[in-house]
Amino acid sequence: MSEISVLLPDGSSRALPAGSSIADLAASIGSRLAKAAVAGTVNGAEVDLTVPLFDGATVSIITADSDAGRHVLRHSTAHVLAQAVVQLFDGAHFTIGPAIEDGFYYDFALPNNKTFSDDDLAAIEKRMREIMKANQPFTRSEVSVKEALAVFATQPYKCEIIERVTSGAADGSDVAEVGSSDSVSLYRNSDSFVDLCRGPHVPSTSRLGHFSLMKVAGAYWRGNEKGPMLQRIYGTAWESDTALKEHLHRLEEATKRDHRRLANELDLLSFPTELGGGLAVWHPKGAIVRKLMEDYSRQRHQDGDYQFVYTPHLANANLFAKSGHLDFYADGMYPPMEMDNGTYYMKPMNCPMHCLIFDSRQRSYRELPLRLFELGNVYRYERAGTLHGLLRIRGFTQDDSHIYCTEEQMADEISSLLDFIMSVLRRFGFNDFEFNLSTRNPEKSVGSDEIWEKATEALREALDRHGVEYKIKEGDAAFYGPKIDIDVRDAIGRKWQLSTIQCDFNLPERFELEYIGSDGARHRPIMLHRALFGSIERFFGVLIEHYAGAFPSWLSPEQVRVLPVALAHDEYAQSVVKQLKKAGFRVDIDHADEQLGKRIRNAKTSKVPYVLVVGDDDIAHQSVGVNPRGGEVERDVSVADFITRLAAEVAEGQLGDIDVS
RNA sequence: GCCGGGUUAGCUCAGUGGUAGAGCAACGCACUUGUAAUGCGUAGGUCGUGGGUUCAAUCCCCACACCCGGCUCCA
C-alpha cells in the first residue's frame, strides 16, 4: 500500500495511506481531534475535511473552538437557515449569507414583499433543527457558469451573483459566496437544497446545532439604499451549548449596562419626547459628571497651550457656502431660517468659525502652532432611523480644536497629540487603544498629490514614533485630508471609536488663510481638526457603559452617602456630612426612617462609591463604618482618616472598581 | 430615509371591543433598627397625539410624534 507524507503546523511530518483525507489525518492523531475538526487547510487554503491529501502537502486541522472553526460552523448554519426558509416559504429567493462576528445572517426576498414574523423565526429554527438531525452531508461540486445558471434558474439573486463574478464585476462579498474562477462551486446538502459557496463547510448538518436565531431586520440588497429591501435573519452559532450560553449571557450583561437604561435609572439625563428626537436634557446628577469631564478637559487643554474661544450656534449661510459644507452636507443640517438680512443655519461644526478667528488679523509664523479650543455645541439633522441614545444624537458638544501649523510642524504636532489623547483617555479608565490611519480616496478628494503624501507621511511617522500598531483604512479619509482614528476597548471588550486627528487642506484654501513666514512671504497653514472625547454626549454614553454606571469616585455624582443607624445618630451623621462637604466631597445623608438594610441596598443600587454607617460606637470614637462599593466593610475608621483616603483616591484619579462581570 | 416591532401609573411591565392591574418608587402611620428589600394603609393613569370605524375604542383602521432592533448614512 502506498503512503503519502504530510507536514503539520508544528513542523513534524506524518505518514498516511494514499487517498487519506484531513478527517483521516485527524482520526489518526486522536479521536478528540477528529470530533472537534470541522475543516482544514492545505498549503494555506481552507478546504473541506473530506478533501484527499497529497504527498508533501502542508496541512492543518481547523477545530470548532477556533475562530476559523467557528466561522465554518456559522457559515454552514447560514446554509441550513436558507434551506429551511426555502422549504417553508414557497417562492422565497435567497441571496447571501455570510458568517459574521458571533454568528451569521442570511438575506431573503419573500414573494409579494412579505416579511418574517417572530413566529416565523421559531418555525424556521425548528425546521433547521430537523435538517441538522437528518445528518445531511455537505457535498461540494464544481460546475460551469452555464450549469450554475441552470441550477439557480428560479433564483434571480444567485444568478446576479454568478454573472457578476464571471463578468469580473464581483466584489468581496460575491467572491466569498462563489470563488473567483471560471467554474462555480456549489454545496448540496440534500436533493432539495443547493447553494453557491466557496466553502469550506462542516462534513454534515449533524455537526451543527449550538445556535439560535436572534432577530429579523430589513437590509438593502448590496447595501444600496435605492435597491430592493430584503429580509435579513440574524443568528448566532457556537461550538458548544456552553459557548452559546456564555454568548447569550454576555448579551444580557451588555443590556444591563446600556447607557440609555442606566441614564434613566441613575437619573442622569433624559430624552423628552416634547423636545424632539435626538435631543437630551441633563439632570443634576448627569450634569455633575459632565461638568467634571469638561473641567478636566479644559484644565488639560490649558496645560497644553490651547487658547479658548467661543463661537455662536448660528451662522449666515454664506459661511457654510464658503467652507463648502453646504454643498456636501446640506441634508445633514437643520433646515435654514430665513431672516431679514439673509439665511441662517444652526452650525453643524465649529471649524469655519475658528477659521474666521485665525483670519481676523495678520498671523506670524511665530504664533504657530496656533491651537484654538472650544467645547462647541453643534446640531446635525441625523436621519430619524439612525438616532441611538447618546451615541448618535442631533444636538451635541464637541471638544473641538483646530490647530494651524506649518508643514514642518505637522509631524511633531500630531505626535504630541497622540500622547495627549492617550493620557486624557487613560484618566477615564481606557487603556486599550487601536489606531486607524485613513488614506486618500482619489475619487473624492481635494489637494495635491504632494500635500496628501506629506500629510499621510506625517501621520504615519507620528504613529511609528509611538511604536503603536495601526491599521490602514485605504480610501477612508475625508475629502479634505487623511486622518487617524482612535478606538478604545471598554471593560467588557467592546470597541468604540472616540478620538480623531484629521488633516485639512480644504478650509485653509477656501478661507485663504495665510501667515507671514520668517522669509517675509505669505504661506498657507496646514489645519488639523482634532477631538478627544469626540462629543461629550457620546463619550459620556460610552463611559456609562464602560463603568456600568459605577463611576470612579472622582467622577461620581454622589461620592459618599452617610447612614445613621437610628434617629438618635442623626446629629452625629449630620456632623460627618458637614466635615465631608467641607473637605470638598459630594455627600448625602439618608435619614433613619427606613431600616438600615434597605438604605444600604438603595445606596448600592445607586452605585455610590462609599456608604458610611454611623451608630453608637462611632459617636464614641468619632469614627465611621466604611462600606465601599465592591469591597469589604471596615468598622471604626476615623473621620479624618476616611477624608484623607478619599481625597487621595480622588486626586490620584484612582479609577475604582470596574465591574467586568 | 427604508424594513420590522413598540408607546398602558414616576420606573419595570401585565391586560381587555363595554373607560384598567401588579411589583418597585411616592405619600401617611406604626416600628428605631450596625451593613443589600419591616409591616399596614393611601394616592397615582384622557392607556403617545390627532382623525376614522362602531351603540361603545386603551384594544380595530389611518396619519403623525417618539422609542427599540437592523439597513443606509455619519463633515
XYZ file of C-alpha atoms (C1' of nucleotides) in Angstrom:
736
model
C 0.000 0.000 0.000
C 1.428 3.377 -0.995
C 1.850 6.104 1.579
C 1.989 9.850 1.493
C 3.647 12.181 3.954
C 2.149 15.473 5.061
C 3.668 18.325 7.020
C 1.889 19.507 10.181
C 1.923 23.017 11.663
C 4.387 22.063 14.402
C 6.919 21.120 11.716
C 6.561 17.390 12.141
C 5.529 15.161 9.272
C 3.096 12.303 9.328
C 2.678 9.313 7.066
C -0.788 8.372 5.883
C -2.209 5.851 3.425
C -2.635 7.347 -0.044
C -6.077 8.807 -0.528
C -6.424 9.879 3.090
C -8.395 12.996 3.873
C -7.948 15.610 6.593
C -10.629 13.756 8.536
C -8.482 10.625 8.340
C -5.455 12.624 9.446
C -7.345 13.988 12.456
C -8.554 10.491 13.347
C -5.006 9.146 13.143
C -3.884 11.769 15.637
C -6.688 11.283 18.134
C -10.401 10.715 18.490
C -10.977 14.017 20.296
C -9.327 15.917 17.489
C -11.386 14.013 14.952
C -14.510 15.018 16.800
C -13.521 18.676 17.027
C -12.338 19.014 13.417
C -14.642 20.976 11.125
C -12.341 21.798 8.205
C -8.672 22.112 7.403
C -6.093 23.968 5.397
C -3.900 22.505 2.678
C -0.958 24.663 1.682
C -2.717 27.592 3.323
C -6.059 27.243 1.573
C -9.145 26.352 3.612
C -10.760 23.124 2.432
C -13.347 20.566 3.491
C -12.372 17.697 5.775
C -13.141 15.215 3.007
C -10.579 16.572 0.530
C -7.969 13.898 -0.295
C -4.426 14.835 0.691
C -1.363 14.566 -1.483
C 2.242 13.790 -0.714
C 4.204 16.770 0.655
C 1.162 18.878 1.475
C 1.296 21.232 4.440
C -1.840 20.525 6.404
C -3.546 21.976 9.437
C -6.781 20.971 11.089
C -9.384 23.597 11.907
C -11.261 22.764 15.099
C -14.682 24.050 16.052
C -13.409 26.040 19.010
C -11.085 28.226 16.938
C -12.013 31.473 15.202
C -11.673 29.811 11.811
C -13.666 26.817 13.038
C -16.495 28.921 14.367
C -16.504 30.758 11.068
C -17.092 27.452 9.275
C -19.829 26.442 11.729
C -21.562 29.781 11.269
C -21.374 29.706 7.525
C -22.716 26.169 7.423
C -25.518 27.126 9.807
C -26.388 30.003 7.458
C -26.801 27.458 4.646
C -29.175 25.429 6.759
C -31.110 28.611 7.510
C -31.512 29.259 3.794
C -32.544 25.665 3.265
C -35.215 25.906 5.964
C -36.572 29.183 4.602
C -36.733 27.913 1.040
C -38.572 24.812 2.231
C -41.034 26.700 4.414
C -41.724 29.719 2.209
C -42.775 28.901 -1.274
C -41.148 31.178 -3.821
C -38.599 32.650 -1.393
C -35.437 33.933 -3.022
C -32.198 33.603 -1.092
C -29.274 35.939 -1.627
C -26.150 35.929 0.526
C -25.467 34.535 3.963
C -22.047 35.130 5.440
C -20.562 34.346 8.828
C -20.065 37.456 10.931
C -18.722 38.223 14.390
C -20.527 35.908 16.848
C -22.816 34.455 14.226
C -24.239 34.712 10.764
C -27.064 36.132 8.748
C -28.878 35.324 5.546
C -30.816 37.748 3.346
C -34.080 36.697 1.681
C -36.687 38.161 -0.606
C -40.170 36.788 0.023
C -42.926 36.829 -2.610
C -45.180 39.916 -2.557
C -42.711 41.703 -0.275
C -43.860 39.616 2.662
C -41.868 39.878 5.868
C -40.879 37.419 8.582
C -42.589 37.493 11.965
C -41.276 36.209 15.283
C -43.493 33.154 14.861
C -41.868 32.515 11.502
C -38.483 32.679 13.180
C -39.479 29.972 15.652
C -40.784 27.772 12.821
C -37.607 28.298 10.798
C -35.432 27.411 13.764
C -37.465 24.244 14.300
C -37.001 23.224 10.659
C -33.278 23.927 10.901
C -33.007 21.544 13.843
C -34.807 18.891 11.827
C -32.343 19.353 8.979
C -29.447 19.047 11.398
C -30.938 15.930 12.936
C -31.235 14.414 9.438
C -27.446 14.443 9.204
C -27.289 15.616 5.591
C -23.767 15.667 4.125
C -22.477 18.914 2.571
C -21.265 17.824 -0.860
C -19.090 20.104 -2.906
C -19.163 20.241 -6.677
C -17.738 22.493 -9.363
C -19.861 23.322 -12.359
C -19.628 25.603 -15.340
C -21.226 29.014 -15.253
C -23.874 27.807 -17.668
C -24.769 24.871 -15.473
C -24.835 27.037 -12.401
C -27.231 29.472 -14.038
C -29.472 26.499 -14.858
C -29.342 25.217 -11.279
C -30.417 28.627 -9.994
C -32.889 29.399 -12.762
C -35.559 30.315 -10.209
C -33.182 32.323 -8.012
C -32.547 35.725 -9.618
C -30.200 36.976 -6.895
C -27.987 33.902 -7.222
C -27.870 34.389 -10.994
C -26.883 38.006 -10.497
C -24.007 36.942 -8.239
C -22.834 34.334 -10.739
C -22.946 36.844 -13.555
C -21.080 39.478 -11.590
C -18.331 37.059 -10.675
C -17.885 35.805 -14.179
C -18.027 39.281 -15.683
C -15.307 40.398 -13.305
C -17.534 42.929 -11.579
C -17.560 40.973 -8.340
C -16.732 42.483 -5.002
C -15.625 40.782 -1.806
C -18.995 39.507 -0.746
C -19.592 37.821 -4.081
C -16.234 36.116 -4.058
C -16.912 34.733 -0.602
C -20.023 33.133 -1.995
C -18.657 31.678 -5.160
C -14.925 31.835 -5.550
C -13.446 33.676 -8.461
C -12.563 31.147 -11.119
C -14.305 30.242 -14.363
C -16.182 27.484 -12.685
C -18.571 27.941 -9.802
C -18.519 25.872 -6.635
C -21.738 24.551 -5.167
C -22.591 22.861 -1.906
C -25.507 20.484 -1.889
C -26.743 19.001 1.354
C -29.826 17.247 0.097
C -31.567 16.696 -3.198
C -33.719 19.662 -2.436
C -31.142 22.249 -1.472
C -28.051 23.580 -3.131
C -26.266 26.875 -2.587
C -23.454 28.749 -4.199
C -20.460 28.676 -1.931
C -16.711 28.711 -1.858
C -16.683 26.697 1.360
C -15.401 25.064 3.341
C -18.276 23.532 5.246
C -18.673 21.029 8.013
C -18.971 17.459 6.686
C -22.648 17.191 7.548
C -25.517 19.095 9.115
C -25.360 16.981 12.259
C -22.170 18.781 13.194
C -24.241 21.902 13.787
C -26.829 22.692 16.413
C -25.488 25.086 19.051
C -27.216 28.039 17.504
C -30.089 30.413 17.961
C -31.920 32.694 15.561
C -31.783 36.175 17.034
C -33.772 38.680 15.066
C -35.122 39.725 11.722
C -34.315 43.050 10.115
C -34.549 44.801 6.798
C -31.395 45.135 4.752
C -30.765 46.594 1.322
C -29.618 44.310 -1.477
C -25.954 45.052 -1.997
C -26.193 47.724 0.684
C -27.742 50.062 -1.845
C -30.476 52.152 -0.308
C -32.063 52.663 -3.708
C -32.131 48.918 -4.289
C -34.686 46.390 -3.029
C -35.153 45.861 0.694
C -34.512 42.273 1.725
C -35.397 40.406 4.886
C -32.338 39.572 6.931
C -32.367 36.885 9.606
C -29.556 37.088 12.163
C -28.394 34.108 14.184
C -25.593 33.146 16.500
C -23.760 29.813 16.429
C -21.069 28.255 18.596
C -19.050 25.108 19.034
C -20.936 24.009 22.150
C -24.025 24.769 24.157
C -21.784 26.165 26.870
C -20.232 28.645 24.442
C -23.682 29.573 23.155
C -24.977 30.149 26.680
C -21.946 32.256 27.546
C -22.556 34.394 24.489
C -26.213 34.913 25.378
C -25.141 35.763 28.908
C -22.690 38.389 27.581
C -25.529 39.944 25.618
C -27.631 40.159 28.765
C -24.784 41.792 30.641
C -24.332 44.297 27.841
C -28.044 45.107 28.042
C -27.713 45.764 31.753
C -25.088 48.411 31.129
C -26.963 50.046 28.268
C -26.373 53.761 28.789
C -29.976 54.660 27.943
C -31.261 52.369 30.656
C -28.663 53.461 33.222
C -29.074 57.151 32.394
C -32.701 56.734 33.352
C -32.150 54.525 36.405
C -29.422 56.772 37.793
C -31.335 59.960 36.924
C -28.500 61.319 34.760
C -30.375 62.620 31.742
C -33.416 62.036 29.571
C -34.730 62.467 26.051
C -38.155 64.081 26.481
C -40.444 63.393 23.548
C -41.588 67.016 23.717
C -38.060 68.143 22.847
C -37.900 66.172 19.623
C -35.796 63.231 18.574
C -32.105 63.073 19.375
C -32.118 65.920 21.904
C -31.270 65.366 25.566
C -31.716 67.279 28.793
C -29.111 66.751 31.503
C -30.424 66.198 35.008
C -28.420 67.417 38.015
C -26.565 64.135 38.540
C -25.594 63.797 34.899
C -24.647 67.443 34.828
C -22.193 66.916 37.703
C -20.370 64.217 35.759
C -20.437 66.313 32.612
C -19.041 69.321 34.395
C -16.222 67.231 35.845
C -15.435 65.900 32.386
C -15.438 69.399 30.952
C -13.395 70.836 33.811
C -10.809 68.147 33.345
C -10.743 68.683 29.601
C -10.349 72.458 29.993
C -7.565 72.023 32.503
C -5.662 69.685 30.216
C -6.121 71.972 27.237
C -4.956 74.939 29.238
C -1.861 72.989 30.253
C -1.354 72.053 26.607
C -1.136 75.664 25.370
C -4.538 75.751 23.758
C -6.346 79.065 23.519
C -10.009 79.023 24.407
C -12.574 80.545 22.083
C -16.359 80.754 21.859
C -18.467 80.904 18.734
C -22.221 81.213 18.157
C -24.685 78.408 17.427
C -25.984 80.098 14.279
C -24.284 81.381 11.200
C -25.180 83.022 7.951
C -25.467 80.556 5.090
C -22.634 82.365 3.332
C -20.197 80.985 5.875
C -21.137 77.378 5.148
C -21.203 78.072 1.440
C -17.656 79.366 1.704
C -16.498 76.368 3.755
C -18.102 74.024 1.254
C -20.166 72.241 3.898
C -23.438 73.436 2.431
C -22.599 71.737 -0.859
C -21.698 68.453 0.751
C -23.851 68.211 3.852
C -26.966 70.367 3.444
C -29.113 67.264 4.025
C -27.463 66.713 7.357
C -28.038 70.271 8.569
C -31.137 71.640 10.275
C -33.269 73.481 7.735
C -32.448 77.123 7.051
C -34.014 80.057 8.860
C -34.900 82.945 6.604
C -34.177 86.270 8.267
C -34.331 89.916 7.223
C -30.685 90.044 6.342
C -30.115 86.585 4.938
C -30.420 82.865 5.538
C -29.082 81.310 8.733
C -28.235 77.757 9.769
C -27.549 76.039 13.057
C -23.866 75.201 12.957
C -23.079 71.552 12.257
C -19.388 72.094 13.074
C -17.125 74.743 14.543
C -14.245 74.770 12.062
C -15.395 77.582 9.769
C -15.791 79.883 12.739
C -12.351 79.034 14.041
C -11.001 79.856 10.608
C -12.623 83.273 10.932
C -10.755 83.784 14.188
C -7.483 82.803 12.566
C -8.225 85.172 9.720
C -9.263 88.066 11.934
C -5.797 89.618 11.696
C -2.449 89.025 10.094
C -0.653 85.995 11.549
C 3.051 85.399 12.000
C 4.906 82.095 11.863
C 5.891 82.909 15.443
C 2.286 82.238 16.549
C 2.225 78.750 15.109
C 1.157 76.206 16.029
C -1.975 78.156 16.939
C -4.337 75.923 18.870
C -7.924 77.111 19.206
C -10.146 75.134 21.543
C -13.859 75.183 22.137
C -16.488 72.977 23.720
C -18.687 73.749 20.759
C -22.394 72.906 20.564
C -23.356 71.702 17.138
C -26.580 70.458 15.578
C -26.820 67.867 12.875
C -30.042 66.610 11.400
C -29.277 62.920 11.678
C -31.806 60.809 9.836
C -34.612 59.634 12.090
C -33.746 55.957 11.916
C -30.115 56.486 12.858
C -30.625 58.047 16.290
C -29.282 55.964 19.148
C -29.329 57.402 22.662
C -26.249 59.470 23.385
C -24.207 57.634 20.789
C -25.996 59.174 17.840
C -27.666 62.420 18.758
C -28.745 65.595 16.981
C -27.511 68.238 19.373
C -24.098 67.659 20.880
C -20.918 69.226 22.132
C -17.560 68.643 20.522
C -14.332 69.058 22.466
C -13.135 70.599 19.293
C -9.817 72.086 18.447
C -8.310 73.409 15.265
C -4.582 73.647 15.106
C -2.964 75.854 12.485
C 0.648 74.962 11.817
C 3.332 74.782 9.168
C 4.000 71.659 7.147
C 7.236 71.204 9.089
C 5.431 71.340 12.429
C 2.796 68.821 11.422
C 4.598 65.609 12.409
C 5.635 66.881 15.864
C 2.220 68.297 16.499
C 0.489 65.043 15.592
C 2.939 63.064 17.654
C 2.320 65.113 20.778
C -1.413 64.938 20.072
C -1.239 61.161 20.297
C 0.347 61.435 23.739
C -2.208 63.999 24.786
C -5.134 61.879 23.636
C -3.948 58.687 25.283
C -3.152 60.500 28.510
C -6.650 62.000 28.661
C -8.392 58.742 27.751
C -6.446 56.838 30.411
C -7.813 59.187 33.050
C -11.241 57.842 32.118
C -10.200 54.241 32.521
C -9.415 53.368 28.922
C -6.104 51.596 28.444
C -6.579 49.540 25.339
C -6.236 51.595 22.152
C -6.418 50.793 18.476
C -5.265 53.164 15.790
C -6.516 53.506 12.244
C -4.880 55.551 9.516
C -7.323 56.507 6.780
C -5.820 57.343 3.427
C -6.918 59.220 0.370
C -9.860 58.279 -1.770
C -8.687 59.573 -5.170
C -12.256 59.720 -6.450
C -13.344 62.093 -3.743
C -10.654 64.440 -2.527
C -9.164 67.880 -2.825
C -5.495 68.883 -2.593
C -2.341 67.997 -4.489
C -0.728 64.575 -4.508
C 2.264 66.123 -2.853
C 0.401 67.513 0.130
C -1.552 64.286 0.628
C 1.671 62.338 0.568
C 3.270 64.690 3.082
C 0.348 64.686 5.464
C -0.147 60.930 5.321
C 3.564 60.535 5.961
C 3.349 62.892 8.956
C 0.514 60.840 10.443
C 2.366 57.622 9.763
C 5.559 58.997 11.274
C 3.752 60.031 14.435
C 2.281 56.549 14.804
C 5.625 54.892 14.131
C 7.353 57.171 16.611
C 4.956 55.890 19.272
C 5.665 52.336 18.285
C 1.950 51.562 18.159
C 0.376 49.201 15.714
C -2.197 50.606 13.359
C -4.468 49.535 10.570
C -4.576 51.317 7.259
C -8.052 52.121 6.048
C -7.458 52.554 2.364
C -9.505 55.369 0.850
C -11.402 56.026 4.087
C -10.191 59.602 4.570
C -12.468 62.626 4.429
C -12.307 64.516 1.152
C -10.124 67.204 2.718
C -7.284 65.148 4.181
C -6.040 61.932 5.822
C -6.809 61.112 9.457
C -6.055 58.943 12.445
C -8.989 57.485 14.366
C -8.519 56.015 17.802
C -10.726 53.204 19.066
C -10.795 52.087 22.671
C -11.932 48.842 24.207
C -14.225 49.083 27.202
C -14.435 46.980 30.339
C -16.238 44.149 28.549
C -14.140 44.261 25.409
C -16.369 46.262 23.101
C -14.747 48.682 20.686
C -15.726 52.355 20.452
C -14.358 54.973 18.125
C -13.700 58.099 20.165
C -10.834 60.356 19.183
C -9.832 61.633 15.800
C -6.996 63.669 14.298
C -7.664 64.962 10.803
C -5.535 66.941 8.376
C -7.394 69.534 6.355
C -6.148 71.077 3.110
C -9.553 72.340 2.113
C -10.533 75.002 4.635
C -7.218 76.926 4.632
C -7.635 77.108 0.875
C -11.274 78.165 0.884
C -10.731 80.754 3.618
C -7.464 81.827 2.027
C -5.705 81.551 5.372
C -2.154 82.867 5.446
C 0.669 83.589 7.810
C 3.855 85.568 7.256
C 6.868 83.269 7.311
C 10.362 84.020 8.547
C 11.183 84.733 4.917
C 8.693 87.590 4.945
C 6.484 85.832 2.390
C 2.896 84.668 2.731
C 2.314 80.965 3.369
C -0.750 78.813 3.756
C -1.002 76.966 7.087
C -1.960 73.338 7.500
C -5.055 72.867 9.575
C -5.583 69.944 11.951
C -9.005 69.068 13.344
C -8.987 67.007 16.465
C -11.399 65.872 19.124
C -10.553 63.704 22.128
C -13.944 62.822 23.501
C -15.401 63.245 20.048
C -18.606 64.527 21.532
C -19.188 64.996 25.247
C -22.553 63.267 24.899
C -21.227 60.255 23.077
C -18.220 59.944 25.354
C -20.485 60.126 28.384
C -22.623 57.353 26.905
C -19.556 55.186 26.378
C -18.335 55.993 29.915
C -21.652 54.905 31.409
C -21.397 51.565 29.605
C -17.695 51.185 30.389
C -18.257 51.649 34.123
C -21.745 50.101 34.070
C -22.879 53.296 35.788
C -20.422 52.840 38.678
C -18.333 55.940 38.069
C -14.960 56.174 39.766
C -15.037 58.292 42.895
C -13.601 61.400 41.229
C -16.468 61.414 38.696
C -19.282 60.004 40.771
C -22.205 62.432 41.170
C -22.587 61.300 44.780
C -19.321 60.164 46.304
C -20.474 59.343 49.796
C -23.803 58.549 51.444
C -23.983 58.696 55.219
C -26.483 56.446 57.005
C -27.266 56.967 60.680
C -28.167 53.604 62.183
C -31.064 55.136 64.142
C -32.690 58.540 64.646
C -30.502 59.096 67.692
C -27.451 59.113 65.445
C -28.771 61.721 63.064
C -26.996 64.632 64.642
C -23.646 62.888 64.504
C -24.327 61.849 60.900
C -25.002 65.483 60.037
C -21.676 66.464 61.545
C -19.918 63.832 59.448
C -21.665 65.170 56.343
C -20.558 68.673 57.250
C -16.944 67.607 57.604
C -17.007 65.762 54.282
C -18.605 68.681 52.483
C -16.009 70.982 53.959
C -13.370 68.656 52.532
C -14.981 69.180 49.116
C -16.824 65.907 48.643
C -20.248 65.322 47.174
C -22.146 63.716 50.025
C -25.730 62.983 51.021
C -27.421 61.719 54.135
C -30.156 59.084 54.223
C -32.052 59.546 57.486
C -33.152 56.573 59.530
C -36.789 56.469 58.506
C -36.202 53.087 56.990
C -34.318 50.025 58.022
C -30.580 50.161 57.607
C -30.506 47.167 55.263
C -32.962 48.864 52.952
C -30.948 52.067 52.892
C -27.726 50.175 52.209
C -29.435 48.462 49.343
C -30.665 51.771 47.943
C -27.164 53.218 48.117
C -25.733 50.157 46.386
C -28.232 50.252 43.550
C -27.433 53.948 43.094
C -23.787 52.863 42.756
C -22.484 55.304 45.354
C -18.751 54.610 45.873
C -18.808 54.887 49.681
C -21.560 54.207 52.186
C -20.756 55.361 55.687
C -22.781 53.843 58.521
C -22.668 55.665 61.861
C -24.031 54.469 65.209
C -23.268 54.491 68.915
C -19.716 53.182 68.561
C -18.909 55.854 66.027
C -20.184 58.663 68.197
C -17.970 57.350 70.972
C -14.879 57.145 68.750
C -15.509 59.924 66.205
C -15.425 57.247 63.554
C -17.451 55.829 60.678
C -18.155 52.376 59.329
C -16.981 52.331 55.724
C -18.848 50.202 53.196
C -17.132 50.694 49.857
C -18.677 49.781 46.523
C -17.457 46.307 45.646
C -15.369 45.932 48.816
C -15.444 44.790 52.425
C -16.985 46.683 55.309
C -14.467 48.324 57.619
C -15.551 49.491 61.092
C -14.056 52.195 63.305
C -12.355 54.283 60.649
C -11.752 57.790 61.961
C -13.458 60.531 60.010
C -10.138 62.275 59.433
C -8.673 59.057 58.110
C -11.530 58.483 55.725
C -11.243 62.031 54.391
C -7.530 61.584 53.780
C -8.077 58.312 51.975
C -10.883 59.560 49.764
C -9.026 62.775 48.977
C -6.043 60.747 47.843
C -8.215 58.474 45.740
C -9.945 61.385 44.043
C -6.724 63.319 43.492
C -4.841 60.423 42.044
C -7.758 59.640 39.794
C -7.887 56.132 41.081
C -10.397 54.604 38.825
C -12.214 52.471 41.341
C -13.617 49.107 40.570
C -14.568 48.462 37.029
C -17.359 45.962 37.043
C -16.374 43.437 34.431
C -18.971 40.833 35.352
C -34.890 57.923 4.879
C -36.049 52.204 4.401
C -37.847 47.239 6.775
C -39.836 45.244 11.227
C -41.506 45.826 16.445
C -43.214 49.150 20.160
C -45.587 53.566 23.291
C -50.581 51.469 29.482
C -49.041 54.887 36.965
C -42.541 58.244 38.376
C -39.895 53.187 36.881
C -40.312 47.880 35.072
C -44.261 45.549 32.824
C -49.395 42.520 32.694
C -54.230 43.082 30.271
C -59.200 43.644 27.590
C -64.296 45.949 21.734
C -68.276 47.548 27.380
C -63.422 53.805 30.016
C -57.760 49.292 33.600
C -53.985 45.907 37.029
C -49.074 44.077 39.626
C -44.207 44.957 41.720
C -40.944 48.860 42.918
C -40.931 54.196 43.825
C -44.033 58.300 46.225
C -47.082 59.749 50.464
C -49.161 58.516 55.622
C -48.988 55.593 60.174
C -46.516 52.118 63.261
C -41.522 50.126 64.127
C -35.796 52.966 65.848
C -33.225 49.129 63.589
C -24.933 48.110 62.906
C -24.219 46.675 56.741
C -28.327 44.634 50.024
C -35.657 44.831 50.260
C -40.098 45.795 58.089
C -45.463 45.812 58.221
C -50.120 48.138 57.272
C -52.547 51.816 54.615
C -53.249 55.963 50.874
C -52.850 58.239 46.484
C -51.500 57.994 41.468
C -53.401 56.658 34.560
C -57.973 61.196 28.732
C -53.852 53.623 28.084
C -48.194 58.719 22.953
C -51.129 62.653 19.780
C -54.923 63.535 16.076
C -58.559 61.508 12.941
C -61.786 57.237 11.403
C -64.969 52.572 12.035
C -68.585 51.265 15.987
C -74.297 51.863 20.124
C -69.450 51.695 22.564
C -62.188 52.169 21.098
C -56.751 51.752 25.544
C -57.920 47.454 22.178
C -59.667 47.550 15.084
C -58.095 51.102 10.775
C -55.259 55.657 9.036
C -51.839 59.657 9.861
C -48.213 61.914 12.903
C -44.614 62.106 17.055
C -41.235 59.465 19.874
C -38.629 54.839 21.188
C -36.361 49.862 20.106
C -33.704 46.184 16.530
C -31.389 46.284 11.886
C -30.120 48.571 6.854
C -28.253 53.005 4.712
C -25.726 57.383 6.312
C -22.275 59.696 9.831
C -18.381 66.546 7.939
